Structure formats: C-alpha cells, structure tokens
C-alpha cells in the first residue's frame, strides 16, 4: 500500500512548496462570501448540499428586514453580514446578524448619492480578517472593525486624489489582496491606487485615466499574480503587478462596468454593454514578460453592470437583457433565454442562481446543452440589480427596500 | 427498411407479430414521409419570395379580415424601464396614432404621436410636461406608431419590403425582411421561419435624443385574441437600455376621443388653445364712464406658439382719432394654475403683467398683485382683463381700469371676437 501514497505525498510537498513560495501579497482566502462576487471574486460558490431545485413554494424565507436604497451586495463572514445602503441623507455600512437579520452596528460613510437613476451606494464592501473595507459613493475609504464597526482608519479620497467623481458616485468594490486594498480612485493624477491594509497609507498609484464603475480582479495567470482592471473611462484592459508596475495592457472599449472574469488558468474575459460585446484574452508569461493573445472577440455577451460567471468551460451571463451561455474557448453562443431583464447570477453546485430584474429568484442548470429551469419564485418586488450572495447554505438577496435571507440547503444537509 | 423487405418478413410471423411489424413499418413509413415532407417544406420555405413570407406572416397574425376589422387597440400591463416597474397603457389608432403611458415610480411618462407631432413627457429626461420630440427621438417614435407594424401596414403606409435572406438571429431561425419606409427610414424585421410571427425588429433607436444605430425589439409570448395573434411580452434593447412590457389586457376597437393623441397640454392650457386663429373683432371703446361708446371693427390673428403654450396677438384699431396698438401675450402657469398675460400698448408705453384664474368660464386677470400697474396724474391705474363667453368660434374680452386699488372698475374696452371663416 505504501507506494500508492507516494505521489500524493509528493503532491502535498509540492503544494506546500508552492504555497510557501507564493508572493507575500497573495490573499488569505476568506470563508463565506467575503467580497463582491464571492470568495474568489468570480461569482462561483464552493458550497455543497444545496437544493437541487426550488420547492413548489420556493426556498424557505428565514427572515426579511427593511433596508435603504442601494445596490451594494451582501458580504458574509461567520456570524456577521455587511452591506451598504442609504439611510436618510447618509450612506451607511451596517452589520447584521445572519440568524435573524437584526442590525448589529452601522457607520456613516458620508452623504448619500441621489440621482434620477436610483439612489444609494453601488459599492460592495470587502471583509478580510477582523476588518471590513468600505468605499462610499462620496469618495471615502474606511477600514472598520467587523465586530463593532469601530473605524480603524479612513481616507478622504477627494482630498488625497482630487478629481471628478463618476456620475453614479464611486462605485468600485475594493479588492483586498495580501496587505493591500486596491481600486480605482478617480483622479487624473492617480487613477488606480493601492492602500496599506493596516494604515490606509498610499502604497502605490498609477496614472491611467480617471475612475469609472469597474471593480478589479486579482488573478494568477500562468503563475503570475496580477490585478486586472477594465476601467470604464479607458479604452483598454490593464494588468498591474502587486507592486503597482504596469504588466500589460490590451486595447478594449471604455464604458466597461462588469468585472473582468478569470477563465481557466490563463484566460481573462471582459465584457461591456452599449453594443460592445465580449473578449477573451490568453495571458502567458514568457521570460518575465507578459504575452497577451486575443482569443476571440464578438458581440454575443454584452454585460452591462451584471458580471458574467465562467464555469466548466462556459461563460454564463446577461447579454444586456438576455441570459446567455457562450463557449469560453470560442465565444460561440450555446443558448439564450430572455425574460429575466437585467438580471444577476452566481453559480453553485452546478446550478445558476439567477435573480431577475423584477425580483424573481430562478434556478437553472449550469449546462451548455440548453436553458433548463429548475424553479422560479418571486422573492423581491422592486428594482433588483444586486447579485445574490451565498454563505452557509443561506442565500442573501436585496433590492432597494428589503434584505432577505433564504434557506437553500437540501433537506438533511 | 423498404416496403418489400417488410412484406417478406410478414409472411413468417404470427398475427401479433404481423400487426407489430405492420405498425412498425407504418411508423417508419410515416417517419420517412414526415421527414421528407419536413425537408420539402424546409426546401420550399428556403425559397419563399417576399410576398409569400408576408402572406404567411399575415395569416399567422390572424388574417387580413381580422386586422381590417380593427381600427384601434388598447393594451395594458406592466412595464419596466431603468429597472423600475409600473403599469402601462398603450393606445393605437389607425393609421398612425400612438400613445404610450407609463406610471413609472419616477413619475408618469408619456410618448405620443398624433400622425403629425411626436411628443413626450419624460421626467427622467428632465421634463414632466409635454414637449415635442426632437428630430432623433421623433424618428424613432414615428415608426413605432404604424398601427399594425411596418410589415402588415406596408402597402397602406407606402413602405417597400425586401427579403434579405434567412438565417439565425439570436437563436431563432428567421426570415430577414428589410423595410424601406416611405419617410426614408430603414428597419429590419425577423420573422420566425417556424411560426411566421415576428421575432424581432431592428431599427435605429434614441436614448433621449442621442442616436443609437441599432435598437432591437423582441416579440414573445404570442396569444390569440379573437382571430388576432398578438405578442404579450415585448423587450426593447438599445445601448445599455432595456424596456420590458408584459401585457395583461387587450381591448380591440376601444376608440379614442378627438385630440386624444395630440401633444398633451395642461387642462388650463387647452382652454387657451381655442383662442388661437384668425378673428374678426368688434371693438367698443369709451374714454371715461360718461363718454359714449365708440364702435369699430378690425381683424387680428392670435398666434399659437410652442404648441399652444404661448398665445401672441398684436391688435390694431382706430379709436379717438388715433391708431391704438396693443401687444397681448397669454400663457398658463401649470404650477400656480394661474393664467398669465402681458399687455403693452402704444398709449401707456408700459408693460402690464396680469394674473388670474378661470372661474365660471371666465378668465379674470388683474395686475393688482403683480406690481406692474401704471400711473396717471399720480394715481396708480390697475388693469383687469376678463375673457369670457369662450366658444369654439367666438369669445369676448373686457378691459377695465381702477384707480382705487380694485374697489371699483371702469369698463373702457370691449372686444368681441368672431372667427374668420
């Protein structure tokens, strides 16, 4: 029997080496749903033991609490939930108890954003360890203690990086990677900035164009850790190394809101609405230099604000108003389903958890064969543009008025 | 398996077996025949002419008689725009009248076309009152107003339809028909090769005046209403925009009152609208209370500007041996509900601003509270204009003055308007 263990031991040894050899900035992975788009910032949950289809009455609603306006997604860490919303004239970040939705604390992030296109924050906070990092619409970055909301440090971004705020306020969801907090800050002089996670001090900046609505992705592509940006206001995809060095750029369209998506070990998918479409890049490292190849580009997947999910060789997402599955390697459309509006989605256990623009929660199989719906339930009633969050068998949904918790565990799980 | 082989095998089988094989043979033959028929149908349909596609489309939609019998249509249901959902009603009337009313949470919005003027009330675009559409918006609204759509109405409205080809359009096998509109516009319709119902329409779009090269409208969830087949789920996409309409109720031939599709003026403004036009005016004047009335006639034109929001008149007549000239502007303040008027004449050389309300069919406006009275011999002279007996082809105006702050009014001018034929 002993010889059969050798490869496994060798693999473990190699894995240990790789882990210890990973640059110091690599993030420790948070459990739960610690940030925008989940643990890996890709819309995919590793949760198991979930419902295989919606029961006739839909998943059981555990609780529902009123919430102010905003599009910030729910972040979950252990026995705490966090999200941002408008409360009167203020924008706040608040912590909730996942067992009953009761509020634990709330902290003001400044004046709330009011626009004719919908009030409230767009940014989702990021939790890392005992700290949660929140970006307010009015350009404030705060680090708060998760247990009580005590402000550890804060940065007035307009003072530190003067510039014109985007129309819908600062909307990016901060990326926490290692000891850095990284996002677009919106200044002509310093478009993208990295902050020291412990102090808020500026660690590095870039001088690309001003900020938009895009949230960055941390990806390890062909073994190289890098931060991918598709800035709304710059006609290119940008990759930065953890020290802020520009690694590569590739021509792309401005107006990108949806997050870049990692596809496989070396692929990056970006997509934009306004009749632009999507593009898959293959990023390789050759002698320390990036080699970027455009694999395909077409108009099949035009993500607006809702980011796509790459799963099992395919990309699922909202081509503006239609849910689509496209082949990740070719960009070829596999199927289209209309009727969900500008929906949002995540993937877990081989299923698409879809939330329609009108608040219908839909489950469908994540398969390229055909759209295969496994249940539909009206959960929210208002404008629903925030993607679901999944942690510990609980699905968290919100619109501009309510925060809802659903039990999506399979019976007996 | 051929028919001969099947017959040879049947000789050596039991009755059950013969029956089974006969059925099997029949199924195979049926399948082969059906397959052949499908192939023949597909081959034939691949070569359909534009006239044939249009004929099949008309048949699928319910037939000429059903569409001819419908002169107006009202559909209502739920509409989503900017993610906000509310109720909507869409009225259509032959040949090209259109009125879309959306109870958006942001406030009611309306898009209309009366066959001449495209207009809109769009709180999101910064106006919760009716405004004529700009050129780009109008070029999008007008095609939407074709009563039965550009294909069924092509002959009536003078559009030319061309079959471009057949192929996949967003997952649907469709015939692609290019419509060259009479007004020079272009749109493309995709007709399902399976149902011959419209699947999508592609046409230029507008995002509040910004042109968008390609907007797509998808027609889904067709249901039969009487003989008609009508879509009950419609999605419009242009740029980043998405508009979704779900239809709950359909009313055939509801009719519509006169002026229903016209640019929607505030009710108070409509009262003024009838004053526009060419008029013959009987002018009665007197210089003081004991002076005899003098009478003369003249003609005048009251010009309606900004779609009736402002009426302008320059009235001239002879009185007291001199030419009297009066510049008169009327408007309605939709916020205060008051009628505003300005007067400027060649005697006082002073502009009065009058305000008043409509009471018992009379618009009574004064400058008592506007601070614009003029002075004569050290006395403040207030003015009151009363517009009354307002009919379609006639109305009267009394002009009075007061030197005691409106306690007593002196009637010095009466104008009787009769519409010029």
PDB file of N, CA, C and O in Angstrom, chain A residues 116-117 273-275 299-300 304 319-322 324 333 336 338-342 357-358 382-385 400, chain B residues 78-80 82-85 106 124 168-171 214 216 218 220 233 235 237 239-242 244-246:
ATOM      1  N   UNK A 116     -31.318  60.572 -10.493  1.00  0.00           N
ATOM      2  CA  UNK A 116     -32.599  60.198 -11.071  1.00  0.00           C
ATOM      3  C   UNK A 116     -32.607  58.733 -11.500  1.00  0.00           C
ATOM      4  O   UNK A 116     -33.646  58.168 -11.797  1.00  0.00           O
ATOM      5  N   UNK A 117     -31.437  58.107 -11.524  1.00  0.00           N
ATOM      6  CA  UNK A 117     -31.345  56.708 -11.935  1.00  0.00           C
ATOM      7  C   UNK A 117     -31.298  55.762 -10.738  1.00  0.00           C
ATOM      8  O   UNK A 117     -31.016  54.582 -10.892  1.00  0.00           O
ATOM      9  N   UNK A 273     -21.340  46.671 -22.296  1.00  0.00           N
ATOM     10  CA  UNK A 273     -22.634  46.841 -22.951  1.00  0.00           C
ATOM     11  C   UNK A 273     -22.491  47.885 -24.058  1.00  0.00           C
ATOM     12  O   UNK A 273     -21.415  48.053 -24.617  1.00  0.00           O
ATOM     13  N   UNK A 274     -23.593  48.605 -24.347  1.00  0.00           N
ATOM     14  CA  UNK A 274     -23.591  49.617 -25.413  1.00  0.00           C
ATOM     15  C   UNK A 274     -23.105  49.026 -26.727  1.00  0.00           C
ATOM     16  O   UNK A 274     -22.299  49.630 -27.439  1.00  0.00           O
ATOM     17  N   UNK A 275     -23.567  47.832 -27.040  1.00  0.00           N
ATOM     18  CA  UNK A 275     -23.278  47.177 -28.311  1.00  0.00           C
ATOM     19  C   UNK A 275     -21.813  46.827 -28.493  1.00  0.00           C
ATOM     20  O   UNK A 275     -21.334  46.709 -29.618  1.00  0.00           O
ATOM     21  N   UNK A 299     -19.927  40.006 -30.267  1.00  0.00           N
ATOM     22  CA  UNK A 299     -20.994  40.792 -29.631  1.00  0.00           C
ATOM     23  C   UNK A 299     -21.999  39.908 -28.905  1.00  0.00           C
ATOM     24  O   UNK A 299     -23.098  40.354 -28.593  1.00  0.00           O
ATOM     25  N   UNK A 300     -21.636  38.645 -28.674  1.00  0.00           N
ATOM     26  CA  UNK A 300     -22.612  37.734 -28.061  1.00  0.00           C
ATOM     27  C   UNK A 300     -22.915  38.079 -26.604  1.00  0.00           C
ATOM     28  O   UNK A 300     -24.029  37.889 -26.146  1.00  0.00           O
ATOM     29  N   UNK A 304     -23.777  44.520 -18.970  1.00  0.00           N
ATOM     30  CA  UNK A 304     -23.930  45.907 -18.518  1.00  0.00           C
ATOM     31  C   UNK A 304     -23.282  45.984 -17.139  1.00  0.00           C
ATOM     32  O   UNK A 304     -22.070  45.932 -17.017  1.00  0.00           O
ATOM     33  N   UNK A 319     -26.441  39.169 -21.424  1.00  0.00           N
ATOM     34  CA  UNK A 319     -26.145  39.962 -22.607  1.00  0.00           C
ATOM     35  C   UNK A 319     -27.176  41.101 -22.611  1.00  0.00           C
ATOM     36  O   UNK A 319     -28.193  41.016 -23.281  1.00  0.00           O
ATOM     37  N   UNK A 320     -26.878  42.123 -21.831  1.00  0.00           N
ATOM     38  CA  UNK A 320     -27.844  43.175 -21.520  1.00  0.00           C
ATOM     39  C   UNK A 320     -29.124  42.541 -20.977  1.00  0.00           C
ATOM     40  O   UNK A 320     -29.160  42.176 -19.820  1.00  0.00           O
ATOM     41  N   UNK A 321     -30.136  42.327 -21.799  1.00  0.00           N
ATOM     42  CA  UNK A 321     -31.410  41.832 -21.280  1.00  0.00           C
ATOM     43  C   UNK A 321     -31.667  40.355 -21.504  1.00  0.00           C
ATOM     44  O   UNK A 321     -32.768  39.884 -21.246  1.00  0.00           O
ATOM     45  N   UNK A 322     -30.684  39.613 -21.995  1.00  0.00           N
ATOM     46  CA  UNK A 322     -30.940  38.184 -22.192  1.00  0.00           C
ATOM     47  C   UNK A 322     -29.846  37.349 -21.546  1.00  0.00           C
ATOM     48  O   UNK A 322     -28.652  37.661 -21.681  1.00  0.00           O
ATOM     49  N   UNK A 324     -27.429  34.383 -21.322  1.00  0.00           N
ATOM     50  CA  UNK A 324     -26.802  33.580 -22.372  1.00  0.00           C
ATOM     51  C   UNK A 324     -25.744  32.644 -21.782  1.00  0.00           C
ATOM     52  O   UNK A 324     -25.162  32.939 -20.735  1.00  0.00           O
ATOM     53  N   UNK A 333     -22.210  31.237 -29.143  1.00  0.00           N
ATOM     54  CA  UNK A 333     -23.414  31.174 -28.314  1.00  0.00           C
ATOM     55  C   UNK A 333     -23.945  29.742 -28.253  1.00  0.00           C
ATOM     56  O   UNK A 333     -24.058  29.059 -29.259  1.00  0.00           O
ATOM     57  N   UNK A 336     -29.802  31.035 -25.435  1.00  0.00           N
ATOM     58  CA  UNK A 336     -30.270  32.356 -24.978  1.00  0.00           C
ATOM     59  C   UNK A 336     -31.591  32.172 -24.260  1.00  0.00           C
ATOM     60  O   UNK A 336     -32.426  31.382 -24.685  1.00  0.00           O
ATOM     61  N   UNK A 338     -34.542  34.773 -22.723  1.00  0.00           N
ATOM     62  CA  UNK A 338     -34.995  36.131 -22.437  1.00  0.00           C
ATOM     63  C   UNK A 338     -36.022  36.104 -21.318  1.00  0.00           C
ATOM     64  O   UNK A 338     -36.547  35.058 -20.970  1.00  0.00           O
ATOM     65  N   UNK A 339     -36.340  37.243 -20.796  1.00  0.00           N
ATOM     66  CA  UNK A 339     -37.429  37.344 -19.827  1.00  0.00           C
ATOM     67  C   UNK A 339     -36.993  37.651 -18.409  1.00  0.00           C
ATOM     68  O   UNK A 339     -37.836  37.852 -17.542  1.00  0.00           O
ATOM     69  N   UNK A 340     -35.686  37.671 -18.151  1.00  0.00           N
ATOM     70  CA  UNK A 340     -35.221  37.945 -16.791  1.00  0.00           C
ATOM     71  C   UNK A 340     -34.744  39.388 -16.635  1.00  0.00           C
ATOM     72  O   UNK A 340     -34.299  39.783 -15.562  1.00  0.00           O
ATOM     73  N   UNK A 341     -34.823  40.134 -17.735  1.00  0.00           N
ATOM     74  CA  UNK A 341     -34.395  41.526 -17.683  1.00  0.00           C
ATOM     75  C   UNK A 341     -32.903  41.618 -17.444  1.00  0.00           C
ATOM     76  O   UNK A 341     -32.125  40.739 -17.813  1.00  0.00           O
ATOM     77  N   UNK A 342     -32.508  42.714 -16.812  1.00  0.00           N
ATOM     78  CA  UNK A 342     -31.089  42.894 -16.478  1.00  0.00           C
ATOM     79  C   UNK A 342     -30.837  42.166 -15.171  1.00  0.00           C
ATOM     80  O   UNK A 342     -30.733  42.785 -14.105  1.00  0.00           O
ATOM     81  N   UNK A 357     -34.500  41.049 -12.882  1.00  0.00           N
ATOM     82  CA  UNK A 357     -34.577  42.483 -12.602  1.00  0.00           C
ATOM     83  C   UNK A 357     -35.821  42.826 -11.798  1.00  0.00           C
ATOM     84  O   UNK A 357     -35.862  43.812 -11.077  1.00  0.00           O
ATOM     85  N   UNK A 358     -36.858  41.991 -11.921  1.00  0.00           N
ATOM     86  CA  UNK A 358     -38.092  42.237 -11.180  1.00  0.00           C
ATOM     87  C   UNK A 358     -38.186  41.396  -9.912  1.00  0.00           C
ATOM     88  O   UNK A 358     -39.261  41.243  -9.349  1.00  0.00           O
ATOM     89  N   UNK A 382     -39.186  45.000  -5.984  1.00  0.00           N
ATOM     90  CA  UNK A 382     -38.721  46.256  -6.582  1.00  0.00           C
ATOM     91  C   UNK A 382     -37.596  46.037  -7.583  1.00  0.00           C
ATOM     92  O   UNK A 382     -37.344  44.919  -8.041  1.00  0.00           O
ATOM     93  N   UNK A 383     -36.959  47.120  -7.925  1.00  0.00           N
ATOM     94  CA  UNK A 383     -35.821  47.088  -8.844  1.00  0.00           C
ATOM     95  C   UNK A 383     -34.705  46.257  -8.210  1.00  0.00           C
ATOM     96  O   UNK A 383     -34.218  46.588  -7.135  1.00  0.00           O
ATOM     97  N   UNK A 384     -34.340  45.186  -8.868  1.00  0.00           N
ATOM     98  CA  UNK A 384     -33.402  44.245  -8.271  1.00  0.00           C
ATOM     99  C   UNK A 384     -32.176  44.138  -9.162  1.00  0.00           C
ATOM    100  O   UNK A 384     -32.169  43.386 -10.132  1.00  0.00           O
ATOM    101  N   UNK A 385     -31.150  44.872  -8.819  1.00  0.00           N
ATOM    102  CA  UNK A 385     -29.932  44.897  -9.633  1.00  0.00           C
ATOM    103  C   UNK A 385     -28.724  44.363  -8.861  1.00  0.00           C
ATOM    104  O   UNK A 385     -27.601  44.478  -9.329  1.00  0.00           O
ATOM    105  N   UNK A 400     -34.017  47.606  -3.308  1.00  0.00           N
ATOM    106  CA  UNK A 400     -33.843  48.940  -2.738  1.00  0.00           C
ATOM    107  C   UNK A 400     -34.599  49.099  -1.418  1.00  0.00           C
ATOM    108  O   UNK A 400     -34.512  50.140  -0.780  1.00  0.00           O
TER     109      UNK A 400
ATOM    110  N   UNK B  78     -47.728  45.629 -17.428  1.00  0.00           N
ATOM    111  CA  UNK B  78     -46.605  46.037 -16.579  1.00  0.00           C
ATOM    112  C   UNK B  78     -45.406  46.367 -17.451  1.00  0.00           C
ATOM    113  O   UNK B  78     -45.100  45.635 -18.386  1.00  0.00           O
ATOM    114  N   UNK B  79     -44.760  47.463 -17.114  1.00  0.00           N
ATOM    115  CA  UNK B  79     -43.609  47.919 -17.913  1.00  0.00           C
ATOM    116  C   UNK B  79     -42.441  48.182 -16.983  1.00  0.00           C
ATOM    117  O   UNK B  79     -42.625  48.678 -15.869  1.00  0.00           O
ATOM    118  N   UNK B  80     -41.255  47.850 -17.463  1.00  0.00           N
ATOM    119  CA  UNK B  80     -40.040  48.104 -16.694  1.00  0.00           C
ATOM    120  C   UNK B  80     -39.083  48.963 -17.507  1.00  0.00           C
ATOM    121  O   UNK B  80     -38.807  48.650 -18.665  1.00  0.00           O
ATOM    122  N   UNK B  82     -35.369  51.323 -16.689  1.00  0.00           N
ATOM    123  CA  UNK B  82     -34.353  51.625 -15.675  1.00  0.00           C
ATOM    124  C   UNK B  82     -34.529  50.731 -14.439  1.00  0.00           C
ATOM    125  O   UNK B  82     -34.248  51.149 -13.324  1.00  0.00           O
ATOM    126  N   UNK B  83     -35.040  49.550 -14.658  1.00  0.00           N
ATOM    127  CA  UNK B  83     -35.241  48.628 -13.542  1.00  0.00           C
ATOM    128  C   UNK B  83     -36.466  48.931 -12.719  1.00  0.00           C
ATOM    129  O   UNK B  83     -36.816  48.175 -11.813  1.00  0.00           O
ATOM    130  N   UNK B  84     -37.137  50.026 -12.987  1.00  0.00           N
ATOM    131  CA  UNK B  84     -38.324  50.413 -12.224  1.00  0.00           C
ATOM    132  C   UNK B  84     -39.559  49.893 -12.952  1.00  0.00           C
ATOM    133  O   UNK B  84     -39.697  50.078 -14.157  1.00  0.00           O
ATOM    134  N   UNK B  85     -40.440  49.275 -12.209  1.00  0.00           N
ATOM    135  CA  UNK B  85     -41.613  48.644 -12.812  1.00  0.00           C
ATOM    136  C   UNK B  85     -42.882  49.383 -12.410  1.00  0.00           C
ATOM    137  O   UNK B  85     -43.046  49.780 -11.257  1.00  0.00           O
ATOM    138  N   UNK B 106     -40.729  56.974 -11.010  1.00  0.00           N
ATOM    139  CA  UNK B 106     -40.098  58.297 -11.129  1.00  0.00           C
ATOM    140  C   UNK B 106     -41.093  59.369 -11.539  1.00  0.00           C
ATOM    141  O   UNK B 106     -40.727  60.538 -11.672  1.00  0.00           O
ATOM    142  N   UNK B 124     -37.517  61.507 -16.423  1.00  0.00           N
ATOM    143  CA  UNK B 124     -36.105  61.117 -16.351  1.00  0.00           C
ATOM    144  C   UNK B 124     -35.242  62.038 -17.204  1.00  0.00           C
ATOM    145  O   UNK B 124     -34.084  62.296 -16.882  1.00  0.00           O
ATOM    146  N   UNK B 168     -29.962  32.477 -38.751  1.00  0.00           N
ATOM    147  CA  UNK B 168     -30.104  32.548 -37.302  1.00  0.00           C
ATOM    148  C   UNK B 168     -30.061  33.999 -36.845  1.00  0.00           C
ATOM    149  O   UNK B 168     -29.199  34.769 -37.245  1.00  0.00           O
ATOM    150  N   UNK B 169     -31.019  34.343 -36.032  1.00  0.00           N
ATOM    151  CA  UNK B 169     -30.981  35.650 -35.392  1.00  0.00           C
ATOM    152  C   UNK B 169     -31.219  35.434 -33.908  1.00  0.00           C
ATOM    153  O   UNK B 169     -32.331  35.089 -33.490  1.00  0.00           O
ATOM    154  N   UNK B 170     -30.167  35.594 -33.145  1.00  0.00           N
ATOM    155  CA  UNK B 170     -30.247  35.459 -31.692  1.00  0.00           C
ATOM    156  C   UNK B 170     -30.922  34.150 -31.275  1.00  0.00           C
ATOM    157  O   UNK B 170     -31.781  34.127 -30.395  1.00  0.00           O
ATOM    158  N   UNK B 171     -30.532  33.074 -31.962  1.00  0.00           N
ATOM    159  CA  UNK B 171     -31.021  31.755 -31.582  1.00  0.00           C
ATOM    160  C   UNK B 171     -32.299  31.340 -32.277  1.00  0.00           C
ATOM    161  O   UNK B 171     -32.806  30.241 -32.043  1.00  0.00           O
ATOM    162  N   UNK B 214     -28.437  50.822 -33.598  1.00  0.00           N
ATOM    163  CA  UNK B 214     -29.256  49.605 -33.668  1.00  0.00           C
ATOM    164  C   UNK B 214     -29.993  49.366 -32.357  1.00  0.00           C
ATOM    165  O   UNK B 214     -29.379  49.149 -31.320  1.00  0.00           O
ATOM    166  N   UNK B 216     -33.062  46.875 -30.739  1.00  0.00           N
ATOM    167  CA  UNK B 216     -33.736  45.614 -31.037  1.00  0.00           C
ATOM    168  C   UNK B 216     -35.003  45.486 -30.209  1.00  0.00           C
ATOM    169  O   UNK B 216     -34.988  45.740 -29.010  1.00  0.00           O
ATOM    170  N   UNK B 218     -37.865  42.625 -29.263  1.00  0.00           N
ATOM    171  CA  UNK B 218     -38.186  41.198 -29.333  1.00  0.00           C
ATOM    172  C   UNK B 218     -39.663  41.010 -28.987  1.00  0.00           C
ATOM    173  O   UNK B 218     -40.156  41.597 -28.019  1.00  0.00           O
ATOM    174  N   UNK B 220     -42.445  38.294 -27.956  1.00  0.00           N
ATOM    175  CA  UNK B 220     -42.529  36.949 -27.391  1.00  0.00           C
ATOM    176  C   UNK B 220     -43.922  36.731 -26.790  1.00  0.00           C
ATOM    177  O   UNK B 220     -44.729  37.659 -26.692  1.00  0.00           O
ATOM    178  N   UNK B 233     -45.354  39.718 -24.483  1.00  0.00           N
ATOM    179  CA  UNK B 233     -44.110  40.073 -23.783  1.00  0.00           C
ATOM    180  C   UNK B 233     -43.184  40.704 -24.820  1.00  0.00           C
ATOM    181  O   UNK B 233     -42.806  40.050 -25.798  1.00  0.00           O
ATOM    182  N   UNK B 235     -39.705  43.084 -25.450  1.00  0.00           N
ATOM    183  CA  UNK B 235     -38.475  43.640 -24.868  1.00  0.00           C
ATOM    184  C   UNK B 235     -37.799  44.523 -25.903  1.00  0.00           C
ATOM    185  O   UNK B 235     -37.623  44.116 -27.045  1.00  0.00           O
ATOM    186  N   UNK B 237     -34.283  46.643 -26.579  1.00  0.00           N
ATOM    187  CA  UNK B 237     -32.908  46.872 -26.142  1.00  0.00           C
ATOM    188  C   UNK B 237     -32.258  47.881 -27.056  1.00  0.00           C
ATOM    189  O   UNK B 237     -32.345  47.764 -28.281  1.00  0.00           O
ATOM    190  N   UNK B 239     -28.503  50.222 -26.853  1.00  0.00           N
ATOM    191  CA  UNK B 239     -27.385  50.598 -25.991  1.00  0.00           C
ATOM    192  C   UNK B 239     -27.434  49.782 -24.720  1.00  0.00           C
ATOM    193  O   UNK B 239     -27.558  48.563 -24.761  1.00  0.00           O
ATOM    194  N   UNK B 240     -27.362  50.457 -23.600  1.00  0.00           N
ATOM    195  CA  UNK B 240     -27.462  49.740 -22.330  1.00  0.00           C
ATOM    196  C   UNK B 240     -28.895  49.653 -21.843  1.00  0.00           C
ATOM    197  O   UNK B 240     -29.159  49.071 -20.801  1.00  0.00           O
ATOM    198  N   UNK B 241     -29.814  50.240 -22.580  1.00  0.00           N
ATOM    199  CA  UNK B 241     -31.196  50.315 -22.100  1.00  0.00           C
ATOM    200  C   UNK B 241     -31.958  49.027 -22.365  1.00  0.00           C
ATOM    201  O   UNK B 241     -31.744  48.363 -23.373  1.00  0.00           O
ATOM    202  N   UNK B 242     -32.892  48.772 -21.485  1.00  0.00           N
ATOM    203  CA  UNK B 242     -33.793  47.635 -21.646  1.00  0.00           C
ATOM    204  C   UNK B 242     -35.172  48.053 -21.173  1.00  0.00           C
ATOM    205  O   UNK B 242     -35.327  48.583 -20.069  1.00  0.00           O
ATOM    206  N   UNK B 244     -39.083  46.495 -20.829  1.00  0.00           N
ATOM    207  CA  UNK B 244     -39.853  45.256 -20.896  1.00  0.00           C
ATOM    208  C   UNK B 244     -41.325  45.565 -20.676  1.00  0.00           C
ATOM    209  O   UNK B 244     -41.681  46.247 -19.710  1.00  0.00           O
ATOM    210  N   UNK B 245     -42.163  45.070 -21.557  1.00  0.00           N
ATOM    211  CA  UNK B 245     -43.611  45.239 -21.398  1.00  0.00           C
ATOM    212  C   UNK B 245     -44.272  43.874 -21.342  1.00  0.00           C
ATOM    213  O   UNK B 245     -44.057  43.042 -22.222  1.00  0.00           O
ATOM    214  N   UNK B 246     -45.049  43.651 -20.315  1.00  0.00           N
ATOM    215  CA  UNK B 246     -45.873  42.451 -20.217  1.00  0.00           C
ATOM    216  C   UNK B 246     -47.329  42.883 -20.281  1.00  0.00           C
ATOM    217  O   UNK B 246     -47.777  43.698 -19.466  1.00  0.00           O
TER     218      UNK B 246
END
